[in-house]
mmCIF file of C-alpha atoms and ligand atoms in Angstrom:
data_model
loop_
_atom_site.group_PDB
_atom_site.id
_atom_site.type_symbol
_atom_site.label_atom_id
_atom_site.label_comp_id
_atom_site.label_asym_id
_atom_site.label_seq_id
_atom_site.Cartn_x
_atom_site.Cartn_y
_atom_site.Cartn_z
ATOM 1 C CA GLU A 1 0.043 -0.044 0.012
ATOM 2 C CA CYS A 2 1.586 3.256 -0.944
ATOM 3 C CA THR A 3 -0.962 5.636 0.663
ATOM 4 C CA GLU A 4 -2.651 5.791 3.926
ATOM 5 C CA ASN A 5 -5.417 7.800 5.556
ATOM 6 C CA VAL A 6 -4.482 9.851 8.524
ATOM 7 C CA ALA A 7 -6.231 12.379 10.855
ATOM 8 C CA LEU A 8 -5.621 15.972 9.562
ATOM 9 C CA LEU A 9 -3.063 16.857 12.235
ATOM 10 C CA GLU A 10 -1.008 13.665 11.588
ATOM 11 C CA SER A 11 -0.520 14.801 8.031
ATOM 12 C CA GLN A 12 2.104 17.365 9.237
ATOM 13 C CA GLY A 13 5.553 16.086 7.956
ATOM 14 C CA ARG A 14 3.864 13.796 5.376
ATOM 15 C CA VAL A 15 2.959 14.354 1.717
ATOM 16 C CA LEU A 16 -0.641 14.716 0.402
ATOM 17 C CA ALA A 17 -1.614 11.913 -1.918
ATOM 18 C CA GLU A 18 -4.934 13.427 -2.618
ATOM 19 C CA ALA A 19 -5.774 17.050 -3.552
ATOM 20 C CA VAL A 20 -7.736 19.114 -1.025
ATOM 21 C CA VAL A 21 -10.631 20.636 -2.888
ATOM 22 C CA ALA A 22 -13.060 23.354 -1.744
ATOM 23 C CA ASP A 23 -16.218 21.721 -0.716
ATOM 24 C CA ARG A 24 -18.188 24.981 -1.168
ATOM 25 C CA ASP A 25 -17.454 28.544 -2.210
ATOM 26 C CA GLN A 26 -15.043 30.472 0.010
ATOM 27 C CA PRO A 27 -16.400 32.675 1.462
ATOM 28 C CA PRO A 28 -19.805 30.932 1.252
ATOM 29 C CA PHE A 29 -21.551 34.243 1.177
ATOM 30 C CA ARG A 30 -20.562 37.999 0.619
ATOM 31 C CA ARG A 31 -18.577 38.531 3.815
ATOM 32 C CA ALA A 32 -18.200 41.751 5.717
ATOM 33 C CA THR A 33 -14.537 42.247 6.601
ATOM 34 C CA ARG A 34 -15.173 45.068 9.184
ATOM 35 C CA ASP A 35 -17.595 45.821 11.898
ATOM 36 C CA GLY A 36 -19.683 48.717 10.740
ATOM 37 C CA PHE A 37 -22.608 49.542 8.493
ATOM 38 C CA ALA A 38 -23.643 47.961 5.265
ATOM 39 C CA CYS A 39 -25.224 50.335 2.634
ATOM 40 C CA ARG A 40 -24.973 51.556 -0.936
ATOM 41 C CA ALA A 41 -21.711 53.477 -1.700
ATOM 42 C CA ALA A 42 -23.751 55.948 -3.797
ATOM 43 C CA ASP A 43 -25.892 56.875 -0.716
ATOM 44 C CA VAL A 44 -22.943 57.873 1.389
ATOM 45 C CA GLY A 45 -22.980 61.609 2.027
ATOM 46 C CA GLY A 46 -26.395 61.981 3.697
ATOM 47 C CA PRO A 47 -27.987 60.365 6.818
ATOM 48 C CA LEU A 48 -29.010 56.679 6.363
ATOM 49 C CA ARG A 49 -31.828 55.073 8.272
ATOM 50 C CA ILE A 50 -30.611 51.996 10.347
ATOM 51 C CA VAL A 51 -32.981 49.093 9.570
ATOM 52 C CA GLY A 52 -31.421 46.358 11.686
ATOM 53 C CA GLN A 53 -28.511 44.398 12.790
ATOM 54 C CA ILE A 54 -26.684 41.407 11.198
ATOM 55 C CA ARG A 55 -24.512 39.208 13.450
ATOM 56 C CA ALA A 56 -22.041 36.563 12.263
ATOM 57 C CA GLY A 57 -23.445 33.092 12.871
ATOM 58 C CA ASP A 58 -27.035 34.214 13.209
ATOM 59 C CA PRO A 59 -29.332 31.844 11.426
ATOM 60 C CA ALA A 60 -31.365 34.719 10.161
ATOM 61 C CA SER A 61 -28.358 36.603 8.792
ATOM 62 C CA LEU A 62 -28.748 35.053 5.270
ATOM 63 C CA ASN A 63 -32.410 36.116 4.961
ATOM 64 C CA PHE A 64 -32.115 39.677 5.631
ATOM 65 C CA PRO A 65 -34.564 41.692 3.510
ATOM 66 C CA LEU A 66 -33.262 43.628 0.438
ATOM 67 C CA LEU A 67 -31.614 46.793 1.564
ATOM 68 C CA ARG A 68 -33.113 49.924 -0.256
ATOM 69 C CA GLY A 69 -31.659 53.380 -0.951
ATOM 70 C CA GLY A 70 -31.110 55.579 2.113
ATOM 71 C CA GLU A 71 -30.941 52.529 4.328
ATOM 72 C CA ALA A 72 -28.027 51.008 6.419
ATOM 73 C CA VAL A 73 -27.811 47.891 8.482
ATOM 74 C CA GLU A 74 -25.374 47.449 11.343
ATOM 75 C CA ILE A 75 -23.110 44.526 10.524
ATOM 76 C CA MET A 76 -20.374 42.585 12.330
ATOM 77 C CA THR A 77 -17.096 41.187 10.835
ATOM 78 C CA GLY A 78 -17.705 37.817 9.228
ATOM 79 C CA ALA A 79 -21.446 38.363 8.722
ATOM 80 C CA PRO A 80 -23.253 38.091 5.311
ATOM 81 C CA VAL A 81 -23.831 41.417 3.611
ATOM 82 C CA PRO A 82 -27.495 41.755 2.604
ATOM 83 C CA ASP A 83 -28.656 42.031 -0.940
ATOM 84 C CA GLY A 84 -28.919 45.604 -1.958
ATOM 85 C CA ALA A 85 -25.888 46.678 -0.096
ATOM 86 C CA ASP A 86 -22.502 47.128 -1.867
ATOM 87 C CA CYS A 87 -20.161 48.342 0.804
ATOM 88 C CA VAL A 88 -19.446 48.256 4.513
ATOM 89 C CA VAL A 89 -18.512 51.482 6.231
ATOM 90 C CA MET A 90 -16.170 50.870 9.339
ATOM 91 C CA VAL A 91 -17.916 51.756 12.570
ATOM 92 C CA GLU A 92 -14.874 54.031 13.371
ATOM 93 C CA HIS A 93 -15.887 56.149 10.402
ATOM 94 C CA VAL A 94 -19.466 57.032 11.177
ATOM 95 C CA ILE A 95 -21.416 59.319 13.306
ATOM 96 C CA LEU A 96 -24.435 57.760 15.125
ATOM 97 C CA ASP A 97 -27.516 59.822 15.825
ATOM 98 C CA GLY A 98 -30.421 57.902 17.201
ATOM 99 C CA GLY A 99 -31.828 55.677 14.473
ATOM 100 C CA GLU A 100 -29.645 57.243 11.812
ATOM 101 C CA VAL A 101 -25.958 56.876 10.820
ATOM 102 C CA THR A 102 -23.869 59.364 8.749
ATOM 103 C CA VAL A 103 -20.541 58.619 7.226
ATOM 104 C CA GLU A 104 -17.984 61.151 8.578
ATOM 105 C CA PRO A 105 -17.679 64.150 6.154
ATOM 106 C CA GLY A 106 -15.143 63.810 3.319
ATOM 107 C CA ARG A 107 -15.077 60.018 3.383
ATOM 108 C CA LYS A 108 -15.861 58.432 0.019
ATOM 109 C CA MET A 109 -16.986 54.750 -0.394
ATOM 110 C CA ARG A 110 -16.685 52.627 -3.448
ATOM 111 C CA ALA A 111 -18.842 49.588 -4.353
ATOM 112 C CA GLY A 112 -16.996 46.479 -2.958
ATOM 113 C CA ASP A 113 -15.245 48.220 -0.046
ATOM 114 C CA ASN A 114 -14.848 45.896 2.930
ATOM 115 C CA ILE A 115 -16.714 43.037 1.261
ATOM 116 C CA VAL A 116 -15.210 39.802 -0.036
ATOM 117 C CA PRO A 117 -17.550 38.450 -2.792
ATOM 118 C CA ALA A 118 -18.768 34.852 -2.477
ATOM 119 C CA GLY A 119 -16.356 32.386 -3.919
ATOM 120 C CA ALA A 120 -13.569 35.093 -4.345
ATOM 121 C CA GLU A 121 -11.096 33.090 -2.280
ATOM 122 C CA ALA A 122 -11.912 29.731 -3.763
ATOM 123 C CA LEU A 123 -14.803 28.515 -5.866
ATOM 124 C CA LYS A 124 -16.421 25.207 -4.937
ATOM 125 C CA GLY A 125 -14.341 22.429 -6.597
ATOM 126 C CA THR A 126 -11.153 24.426 -6.785
ATOM 127 C CA VAL A 127 -7.906 22.638 -5.726
ATOM 128 C CA VAL A 128 -6.691 24.419 -2.726
ATOM 129 C CA LEU A 129 -3.816 21.999 -1.931
ATOM 130 C CA PRO A 130 -2.340 19.970 -4.810
ATOM 131 C CA VAL A 131 -1.108 16.382 -4.468
ATOM 132 C CA GLY A 132 2.465 16.591 -3.234
ATOM 133 C CA THR A 133 1.993 19.300 -0.712
ATOM 134 C CA ARG A 134 3.867 18.913 2.566
ATOM 135 C CA PRO A 135 1.117 20.218 4.927
ATOM 136 C CA SER A 136 2.262 22.940 7.421
ATOM 137 C CA ALA A 137 0.199 25.215 9.526
ATOM 138 C CA ASN A 138 -1.237 27.250 6.672
ATOM 139 C CA HIS A 139 -2.114 24.106 4.661
ATOM 140 C CA LEU A 140 -3.677 22.446 7.722
ATOM 141 C CA GLY A 141 -5.909 25.537 8.221
ATOM 142 C CA ALA A 142 -6.940 25.527 4.498
ATOM 143 C CA ALA A 143 -7.762 21.772 4.673
ATOM 144 C CA ALA A 144 -9.709 22.318 7.793
ATOM 145 C CA ALA A 145 -11.673 25.170 6.085
ATOM 146 C CA CYS A 146 -12.454 22.583 3.344
ATOM 147 C CA GLY A 147 -13.867 20.115 5.833
ATOM 148 C CA TYR A 148 -11.021 17.579 5.695
ATOM 149 C CA SER A 149 -10.750 15.775 9.057
ATOM 150 C CA GLN A 150 -8.731 12.992 7.335
ATOM 151 C CA VAL A 151 -6.376 13.141 4.436
ATOM 152 C CA GLU A 152 -4.802 10.547 2.188
ATOM 153 C CA VAL A 153 -0.905 10.735 2.394
ATOM 154 C CA TYR A 154 1.866 8.702 0.935
ATOM 155 C CA ARG A 155 3.788 6.153 2.834
ATOM 156 C CA ARG A 156 7.141 7.607 4.031
ATOM 157 C CA PRO A 157 10.119 6.265 2.070
ATOM 158 C CA ARG A 158 12.436 3.966 4.144
ATOM 159 C CA VAL A 159 16.031 5.219 4.140
ATOM 160 C CA ALA A 160 18.794 2.896 5.285
ATOM 161 C CA VAL A 161 21.605 4.575 7.265
ATOM 162 C CA LEU A 162 24.831 2.620 7.048
ATOM 163 C CA ALA A 163 27.965 3.814 8.608
ATOM 164 C CA THR A 164 31.332 2.106 7.707
ATOM 165 C CA GLY A 165 34.524 2.170 9.352
ATOM 166 C CA ASP A 166 36.810 0.088 11.570
ATOM 167 C CA GLU A 167 37.246 2.857 14.104
ATOM 168 C CA LEU A 168 33.432 3.286 14.801
ATOM 169 C CA VAL A 169 31.711 2.081 18.001
ATOM 170 C CA GLU A 170 28.017 2.299 18.844
ATOM 171 C CA LEU A 171 26.849 4.496 21.673
ATOM 172 C CA ASP A 172 26.092 1.631 24.059
ATOM 173 C CA ALA A 173 29.654 0.091 23.832
ATOM 174 C CA PRO A 174 32.736 1.339 25.670
ATOM 175 C CA VAL A 175 34.910 3.507 23.433
ATOM 176 C CA LEU A 176 38.656 2.611 23.471
ATOM 177 C CA PRO A 177 41.298 5.349 23.048
ATOM 178 C CA PHE A 178 41.782 4.663 19.237
ATOM 179 C CA GLN A 179 38.004 4.460 18.490
ATOM 180 C CA ILE A 180 35.457 7.023 17.377
ATOM 181 C CA ARG A 181 31.755 7.023 18.256
ATOM 182 C CA ASN A 182 29.464 6.545 15.399
ATOM 183 C CA SER A 183 27.703 9.869 15.270
ATOM 184 C CA ASN A 184 26.839 9.957 11.578
ATOM 185 C CA SER A 185 24.124 7.400 11.986
ATOM 186 C CA TYR A 186 22.494 9.742 14.434
ATOM 187 C CA SER A 187 22.752 13.053 12.548
ATOM 188 C CA LEU A 188 21.657 11.210 9.304
ATOM 189 C CA ALA A 189 18.793 9.491 10.972
ATOM 190 C CA ALA A 190 17.627 12.907 12.243
ATOM 191 C CA GLN A 191 17.966 14.457 8.836
ATOM 192 C CA VAL A 192 15.998 11.672 7.241
ATOM 193 C CA ALA A 193 13.251 12.023 9.732
ATOM 194 C CA ALA A 194 13.155 15.822 9.338
ATOM 195 C CA ALA A 195 12.927 15.242 5.543
ATOM 196 C CA GLY A 196 9.919 13.109 6.011
ATOM 197 C CA GLY A 197 11.687 9.780 5.597
ATOM 198 C CA GLU A 198 11.653 6.748 7.917
ATOM 199 C CA PRO A 199 15.312 6.062 8.967
ATOM 200 C CA ALA A 200 16.510 2.491 9.401
ATOM 201 C CA ARG A 201 19.860 2.593 11.273
ATOM 202 C CA LEU A 202 21.895 -0.539 10.380
ATOM 203 C CA PRO A 203 24.777 -1.966 12.335
ATOM 204 C CA VAL A 204 28.233 -0.351 11.504
ATOM 205 C CA ALA A 205 29.938 -2.157 8.684
ATOM 206 C CA ARG A 206 33.691 -2.902 8.980
ATOM 207 C CA ASP A 207 36.210 -1.690 6.311
ATOM 208 C CA ASP A 208 36.109 -5.021 4.550
ATOM 209 C CA PRO A 209 34.633 -5.606 1.111
ATOM 210 C CA SER A 210 32.436 -8.592 1.863
ATOM 211 C CA ALA A 211 31.180 -7.085 5.130
ATOM 212 C CA ILE A 212 30.280 -3.927 3.162
ATOM 213 C CA GLU A 213 28.599 -5.816 0.372
ATOM 214 C CA ALA A 214 26.469 -7.889 2.821
ATOM 215 C CA ALA A 215 25.412 -4.629 4.687
ATOM 216 C CA ILE A 216 24.557 -2.965 1.329
ATOM 217 C CA ARG A 217 22.315 -5.985 0.404
ATOM 218 C CA ASP A 218 20.526 -5.660 3.720
ATOM 219 C CA ALA A 219 20.205 -1.936 3.216
ATOM 220 C CA MET A 220 18.574 -2.446 -0.240
ATOM 221 C CA ALA A 221 15.400 -3.621 1.544
ATOM 222 C CA CYS A 222 14.858 0.111 1.941
ATOM 223 C CA ASP A 223 13.816 2.676 -0.730
ATOM 224 C CA LEU A 224 17.154 4.638 -0.436
ATOM 225 C CA VAL A 225 20.571 3.725 0.809
ATOM 226 C CA LEU A 226 22.816 6.123 2.687
ATOM 227 C CA LEU A 227 26.312 5.007 3.272
ATOM 228 C CA SER A 228 28.739 7.137 5.266
ATOM 229 C CA GLY A 229 32.499 6.761 5.141
ATOM 230 C CA GLY A 230 34.883 4.809 2.921
ATOM 231 C CA VAL A 231 34.300 6.852 -0.241
ATOM 232 C CA SER A 232 37.736 8.780 -0.187
ATOM 233 C CA ALA A 233 40.952 7.796 -1.810
ATOM 234 C CA GLY A 234 42.313 5.811 1.189
ATOM 235 C CA ARG A 235 43.652 2.298 1.041
ATOM 236 C CA TYR A 236 40.673 1.064 3.111
ATOM 237 C CA ASP A 237 37.956 3.110 1.499
ATOM 238 C CA PHE A 238 36.069 0.175 -0.219
ATOM 239 C CA VAL A 239 32.570 1.481 -0.641
ATOM 240 C CA GLU A 240 32.931 2.616 -4.404
ATOM 241 C CA THR A 241 34.681 -0.499 -5.512
ATOM 242 C CA VAL A 242 32.153 -2.793 -3.650
ATOM 243 C CA LEU A 243 29.311 -0.902 -5.260
ATOM 244 C CA LEU A 244 30.997 -1.295 -8.783
ATOM 245 C CA SER A 245 31.439 -5.002 -8.124
ATOM 246 C CA MET A 246 27.568 -5.136 -7.406
ATOM 247 C CA GLY A 247 26.925 -3.617 -10.881
ATOM 248 C CA ALA A 248 26.160 -0.003 -9.651
ATOM 249 C CA GLU A 249 25.868 2.748 -12.099
ATOM 250 C CA PHE A 250 27.404 5.951 -10.759
ATOM 251 C CA LEU A 251 25.535 9.216 -11.527
ATOM 252 C CA PHE A 252 28.150 11.388 -10.034
ATOM 253 C CA THR A 253 31.531 10.711 -8.289
ATOM 254 C CA GLY A 254 32.718 13.674 -6.327
ATOM 255 C CA VAL A 255 31.640 17.305 -6.361
ATOM 256 C CA LEU A 256 33.821 20.471 -6.457
ATOM 257 C CA MET A 257 32.849 21.474 -2.983
ATOM 258 C CA GLN A 258 34.290 21.554 0.471
ATOM 259 C CA PRO A 259 33.423 19.905 2.804
ATOM 260 C CA GLY A 260 31.878 16.987 0.970
ATOM 261 C CA ARG A 261 34.043 16.603 -2.139
ATOM 262 C CA PRO A 262 34.075 12.751 -2.251
ATOM 263 C CA VAL A 263 30.237 12.295 -2.261
ATOM 264 C CA VAL A 264 28.917 9.737 -4.733
ATOM 265 C CA PHE A 265 25.382 9.064 -6.093
ATOM 266 C CA GLY A 266 24.293 6.165 -8.064
ATOM 267 C CA ARG A 267 21.855 3.269 -8.460
ATOM 268 C CA ILE A 268 21.717 -0.482 -8.655
ATOM 269 C CA ARG A 269 19.377 -2.257 -10.915
ATOM 270 C CA VAL A 270 17.142 -4.607 -9.001
ATOM 271 C CA CYS A 271 14.970 -5.746 -11.773
ATOM 272 C CA ALA A 272 13.847 -4.688 -15.221
ATOM 273 C CA GLY A 273 13.457 -0.947 -15.143
ATOM 274 C CA GLU A 274 13.703 -0.706 -11.336
ATOM 275 C CA TYR A 275 16.558 0.713 -9.497
ATOM 276 C CA LYS A 276 17.651 1.265 -5.968
ATOM 277 C CA TYR A 277 19.383 4.625 -5.470
ATOM 278 C CA PHE A 278 22.248 5.085 -3.131
ATOM 279 C CA PHE A 279 24.495 7.854 -1.726
ATOM 280 C CA GLY A 280 28.120 7.369 -0.525
ATOM 281 C CA LEU A 281 28.567 10.253 1.830
ATOM 282 C CA PRO A 282 31.925 11.273 3.160
ATOM 283 C CA GLY A 283 32.598 10.018 6.707
ATOM 284 C CA ASN A 284 33.583 13.419 8.050
ATOM 285 C CA PRO A 285 30.640 14.426 10.189
ATOM 286 C CA VAL A 286 30.196 17.929 8.793
ATOM 287 C CA SER A 287 30.613 16.619 5.166
ATOM 288 C CA THR A 288 27.807 14.122 5.858
ATOM 289 C CA LEU A 289 25.473 16.909 7.241
ATOM 290 C CA VAL A 290 26.191 19.237 4.317
ATOM 291 C CA THR A 291 25.955 16.666 1.521
ATOM 292 C CA PHE A 292 22.783 15.326 2.957
ATOM 293 C CA ALA A 293 21.257 18.881 2.951
ATOM 294 C CA LEU A 294 22.448 19.603 -0.611
ATOM 295 C CA PHE A 295 21.891 16.160 -2.436
ATOM 296 C CA VAL A 296 19.923 13.659 -0.232
ATOM 297 C CA ARG A 297 17.114 15.790 0.840
ATOM 298 C CA PRO A 298 15.797 16.493 -2.652
ATOM 299 C CA VAL A 299 15.996 12.781 -3.507
ATOM 300 C CA ILE A 300 13.892 12.029 -0.396
ATOM 301 C CA ASP A 301 11.423 14.732 -1.554
ATOM 302 C CA ALA A 302 11.144 12.948 -4.857
ATOM 303 C CA LEU A 303 10.759 9.540 -3.307
ATOM 304 C CA SER A 304 8.110 10.978 -0.983
ATOM 305 C CA GLY A 305 6.012 12.238 -3.891
ATOM 306 C CA ALA A 306 6.593 15.804 -2.675
ATOM 307 C CA LEU A 307 6.495 18.818 -4.939
ATOM 308 C CA PRO A 308 10.138 20.103 -5.276
ATOM 309 C CA ASP A 309 9.573 23.323 -3.404
ATOM 310 C CA SER A 310 11.532 23.220 -0.193
ATOM 311 C CA LEU A 311 13.363 26.399 0.508
ATOM 312 C CA ARG A 312 17.054 25.722 0.888
ATOM 313 C CA PHE A 313 18.931 28.976 0.222
ATOM 314 C CA VAL A 314 18.484 32.504 1.609
ATOM 315 C CA THR A 315 20.423 35.658 1.483
ATOM 316 C CA ALA A 316 22.011 37.270 4.571
ATOM 317 C CA ARG A 317 24.506 39.955 5.281
ATOM 318 C CA LEU A 318 28.024 38.963 6.284
ATOM 319 C CA ALA A 319 28.959 40.333 9.698
ATOM 320 C CA GLU A 320 32.772 40.025 9.409
ATOM 321 C CA ALA A 321 34.908 39.941 6.406
ATOM 322 C CA ILE A 322 36.363 36.552 5.442
ATOM 323 C CA ASN A 323 39.112 35.250 3.198
ATOM 324 C CA VAL A 324 38.784 31.723 1.684
ATOM 325 C CA LYS A 325 40.984 29.822 -0.728
ATOM 326 C CA PRO A 326 39.393 29.712 -4.204
ATOM 327 C CA GLY A 327 38.642 26.542 -6.291
ATOM 328 C CA LEU A 328 35.892 24.927 -4.504
ATOM 329 C CA THR A 329 32.383 26.083 -3.426
ATOM 330 C CA ARG A 330 32.539 26.114 0.371
ATOM 331 C CA PHE A 331 29.667 25.391 2.730
ATOM 332 C CA LEU A 332 31.026 26.737 6.071
ATOM 333 C CA PRO A 333 29.245 26.258 9.435
ATOM 334 C CA ALA A 334 27.853 29.673 10.361
ATOM 335 C CA HIS A 335 25.308 31.272 12.575
ATOM 336 C CA MET A 336 22.624 33.478 11.233
ATOM 337 C CA ALA A 337 20.628 35.787 13.499
ATOM 338 C CA ASN A 338 17.988 38.562 13.059
ATOM 339 C CA GLY A 339 19.246 42.188 12.830
ATOM 340 C CA PRO A 340 17.443 45.440 12.529
ATOM 341 C CA ASN A 341 15.122 46.195 9.608
ATOM 342 C CA PHE A 342 14.061 42.565 8.975
ATOM 343 C CA GLN A 343 17.676 41.804 8.025
ATOM 344 C CA ALA A 344 19.419 38.462 8.748
ATOM 345 C CA TRP A 345 23.197 38.632 9.602
ATOM 346 C CA VAL A 346 25.438 35.649 9.256
ATOM 347 C CA ASN A 347 28.810 34.910 10.949
ATOM 348 C CA LEU A 348 31.366 32.091 10.512
ATOM 349 C CA ILE A 349 31.877 29.686 13.365
ATOM 350 C CA PRO A 350 35.576 29.009 13.902
ATOM 351 C CA TRP A 351 36.178 25.367 13.300
ATOM 352 C CA GLN A 352 38.851 22.687 12.982
ATOM 353 C CA GLY A 353 37.572 21.475 9.556
ATOM 354 C CA SER A 354 35.022 18.975 8.438
ATOM 355 C CA GLY A 355 35.487 16.611 11.385
ATOM 356 C CA ASP A 356 34.609 19.283 13.833
ATOM 357 C CA LEU A 357 31.048 18.466 15.160
ATOM 358 C CA ALA A 358 31.475 20.425 18.458
ATOM 359 C CA SER A 359 31.991 23.646 16.648
ATOM 360 C CA THR A 360 29.284 22.903 14.160
ATOM 361 C CA ALA A 361 26.884 22.473 17.113
ATOM 362 C CA ARG A 362 27.060 26.151 17.513
ATOM 363 C CA ALA A 363 25.993 26.730 13.811
ATOM 364 C CA ASN A 364 22.537 26.985 12.505
ATOM 365 C CA CYS A 365 23.315 27.207 8.766
ATOM 366 C CA TYR A 366 26.158 27.114 6.269
ATOM 367 C CA LEU A 367 27.629 30.053 4.561
ATOM 368 C CA VAL A 368 28.032 29.461 0.854
ATOM 369 C CA VAL A 369 31.352 30.825 -0.569
ATOM 370 C CA PRO A 370 31.488 30.583 -4.433
ATOM 371 C CA PRO A 371 34.549 29.001 -5.928
ATOM 372 C CA ASP A 372 35.876 32.402 -6.941
ATOM 373 C CA GLY A 373 34.974 34.268 -3.795
ATOM 374 C CA THR A 374 38.326 34.566 -2.113
ATOM 375 C CA HIS A 375 37.441 37.702 -0.190
ATOM 376 C CA LEU A 376 33.973 38.471 1.045
ATOM 377 C CA GLU A 377 33.480 41.942 2.614
ATOM 378 C CA ALA A 378 31.548 42.708 5.836
ATOM 379 C CA GLY A 379 28.036 43.826 5.057
ATOM 380 C CA GLU A 380 28.095 41.938 1.780
ATOM 381 C CA ALA A 381 24.931 39.982 0.726
ATOM 382 C CA VAL A 382 25.893 36.199 0.878
ATOM 383 C CA ALA A 383 24.034 33.005 0.218
ATOM 384 C CA VAL A 384 23.205 30.731 3.130
ATOM 385 C CA LEU A 385 22.290 27.016 3.031
ATOM 386 C CA LEU A 386 19.623 26.107 5.578
ATOM 387 C CA ASP A 387 19.647 22.559 6.880
HETATM 388 P P1 AMP B 1 36.311 8.225 5.811
HETATM 389 O O1 AMP B 1 35.298 9.073 4.901
HETATM 390 O O2 AMP B 1 35.923 6.877 6.004
HETATM 391 O O3 AMP B 1 37.648 8.402 5.312
HETATM 392 O O4 AMP B 1 36.173 8.912 7.182
HETATM 393 C C1 AMP B 1 36.640 10.318 7.331
HETATM 394 C C2 AMP B 1 36.698 10.777 8.721
HETATM 395 O O5 AMP B 1 35.297 10.726 9.288
HETATM 396 C C3 AMP B 1 37.322 9.920 9.717
HETATM 397 O O6 AMP B 1 38.069 10.595 10.703
HETATM 398 C C4 AMP B 1 36.433 8.931 10.362
HETATM 399 O O7 AMP B 1 36.817 8.457 11.578
HETATM 400 C C5 AMP B 1 35.265 9.898 10.469
HETATM 401 N N1 AMP B 1 33.916 9.131 10.454
HETATM 402 C C6 AMP B 1 33.609 8.186 9.478
HETATM 403 N N2 AMP B 1 32.399 7.624 9.667
HETATM 404 C C7 AMP B 1 31.989 8.194 10.863
HETATM 405 C C8 AMP B 1 30.837 8.042 11.646
HETATM 406 N N3 AMP B 1 29.845 7.225 11.290
HETATM 407 N N4 AMP B 1 30.736 8.867 12.826
HETATM 408 C C9 AMP B 1 31.683 9.635 13.136
HETATM 409 N N5 AMP B 1 32.848 9.892 12.449
HETATM 410 C C10 AMP B 1 32.970 9.179 11.282
HETATM 411 MG MG1 MG B 2 36.671 5.184 6.991
#
C-alpha cells in the first residue's frame, strides 16, 4: 500500500496523496470584513436610516430583507452582507444619531469596499492544496476550512543509514582510545526524519569488502541507501569498489565543494526498469551533514512524492569579512541571527575542519562561498544554506 489515511493533524511532515478541494465557495456568502454599517456606496453623504443588525453566525443573517436606498444595516465582521448593499463602512468612520447613521464628512466609499464576494477566495471544486503538498500550519488551516478531518498521504520512504569504518563504535559500547563514536548514523537518521523519511539505522559495517557488500544487500530492503565513510581515496575506502562490483551505475562521483568533495550518487538495478538509489557520503561528520542537505534531501522529496519546493537557500549579510582559498564552493558552518530592519546577519563559526562536530553544534546554517569568492566584505549579501 503506498498511501494511507490519517487524521488531519497527523499529516504534518507527510505528503498529500490527494488534492484538497473546496467543498463549497469560500467565502460561502458575501462577507463583511469590518464591523460597521452595510449600505450603498452611492448613498454615502447623507444620513442613512438604520434598519437592523446582522451578526455573524445568526441563522437569520442570510435572509435579511433587500436593503433599499437611504438604508443602512449594522453589521459585524464575518457576517453576510445583505442584498442591495454594496459596501461596509467601518464603525470608526461613522457618526451615530439615534436611528440614523452618517458617514464622516469627506469620506468616500466605493462599491465592494470591505466586502469579499462569495467564492472570491476559492470556488467550490477548486484545488486548494495539490497532490505533493507537505502540509504545514497554513495548509492544515486551509484543509480544515474545506472540511477535511482525514487526508490521504503517501507512505514515508524508508531510508537505510549505514555507517562504515573500523574505528567506529556504537553508543552503548565502551569507546577505546583509538576508537570514534558513530555519530553519523544519528545525525543522518535525524536529517532523514526531518526530511519526511523513515530512517533505518543498520549496524556499522567494517572496512572489509565482503562485510560492506553484505550490509549494502541488507540496506537495499529500503527505498534509499545512505552510506557514510569509505568513499575517499584511502587504501581502506572500499565503498565505491564494492558498489561497482555489485553492478552499480554512478551518476556522479565527487563534487567540487568543501566539505563533501568525495560524495557519490548512483543506482543499482534490482529488476527490469527498477533501480535502488544510493549515496556514498563522506565520513567526516560535517561533510555528511552538508551533503545530505544539498543532495539527499531532494531525493527524499522525490521518493516521498513531494513537490520540489523546499526552500534551501536564503540571503543574509556577512557580519565580518572573510578570506577563503578559491577553487571549491565552500559550505562553512555559520550562525545566522536577526538584525534590525528585517535583515538576517551571518557569521562564520571558527572550526577545525569537516570533522569538527563540536563547533558545528554552534552553527544553524552554512555560509556558501562561491569558488571564486576569495574575499567577502563585511556587510556583503551572501548565500546561506539552511539545513
Ligand atoms: P572516511 O570517509 O571513512 O575516510 O572517514 C573520514 C573521517 O570521518 C574519519 O576521521 C572517520 O573516523 C570519520 N567518520 C567516518 N564515519 C563516521 C561516523 N559514522 N561517525 C563519526 N565519524 C565518522
Ligand atoms: Mg573510513
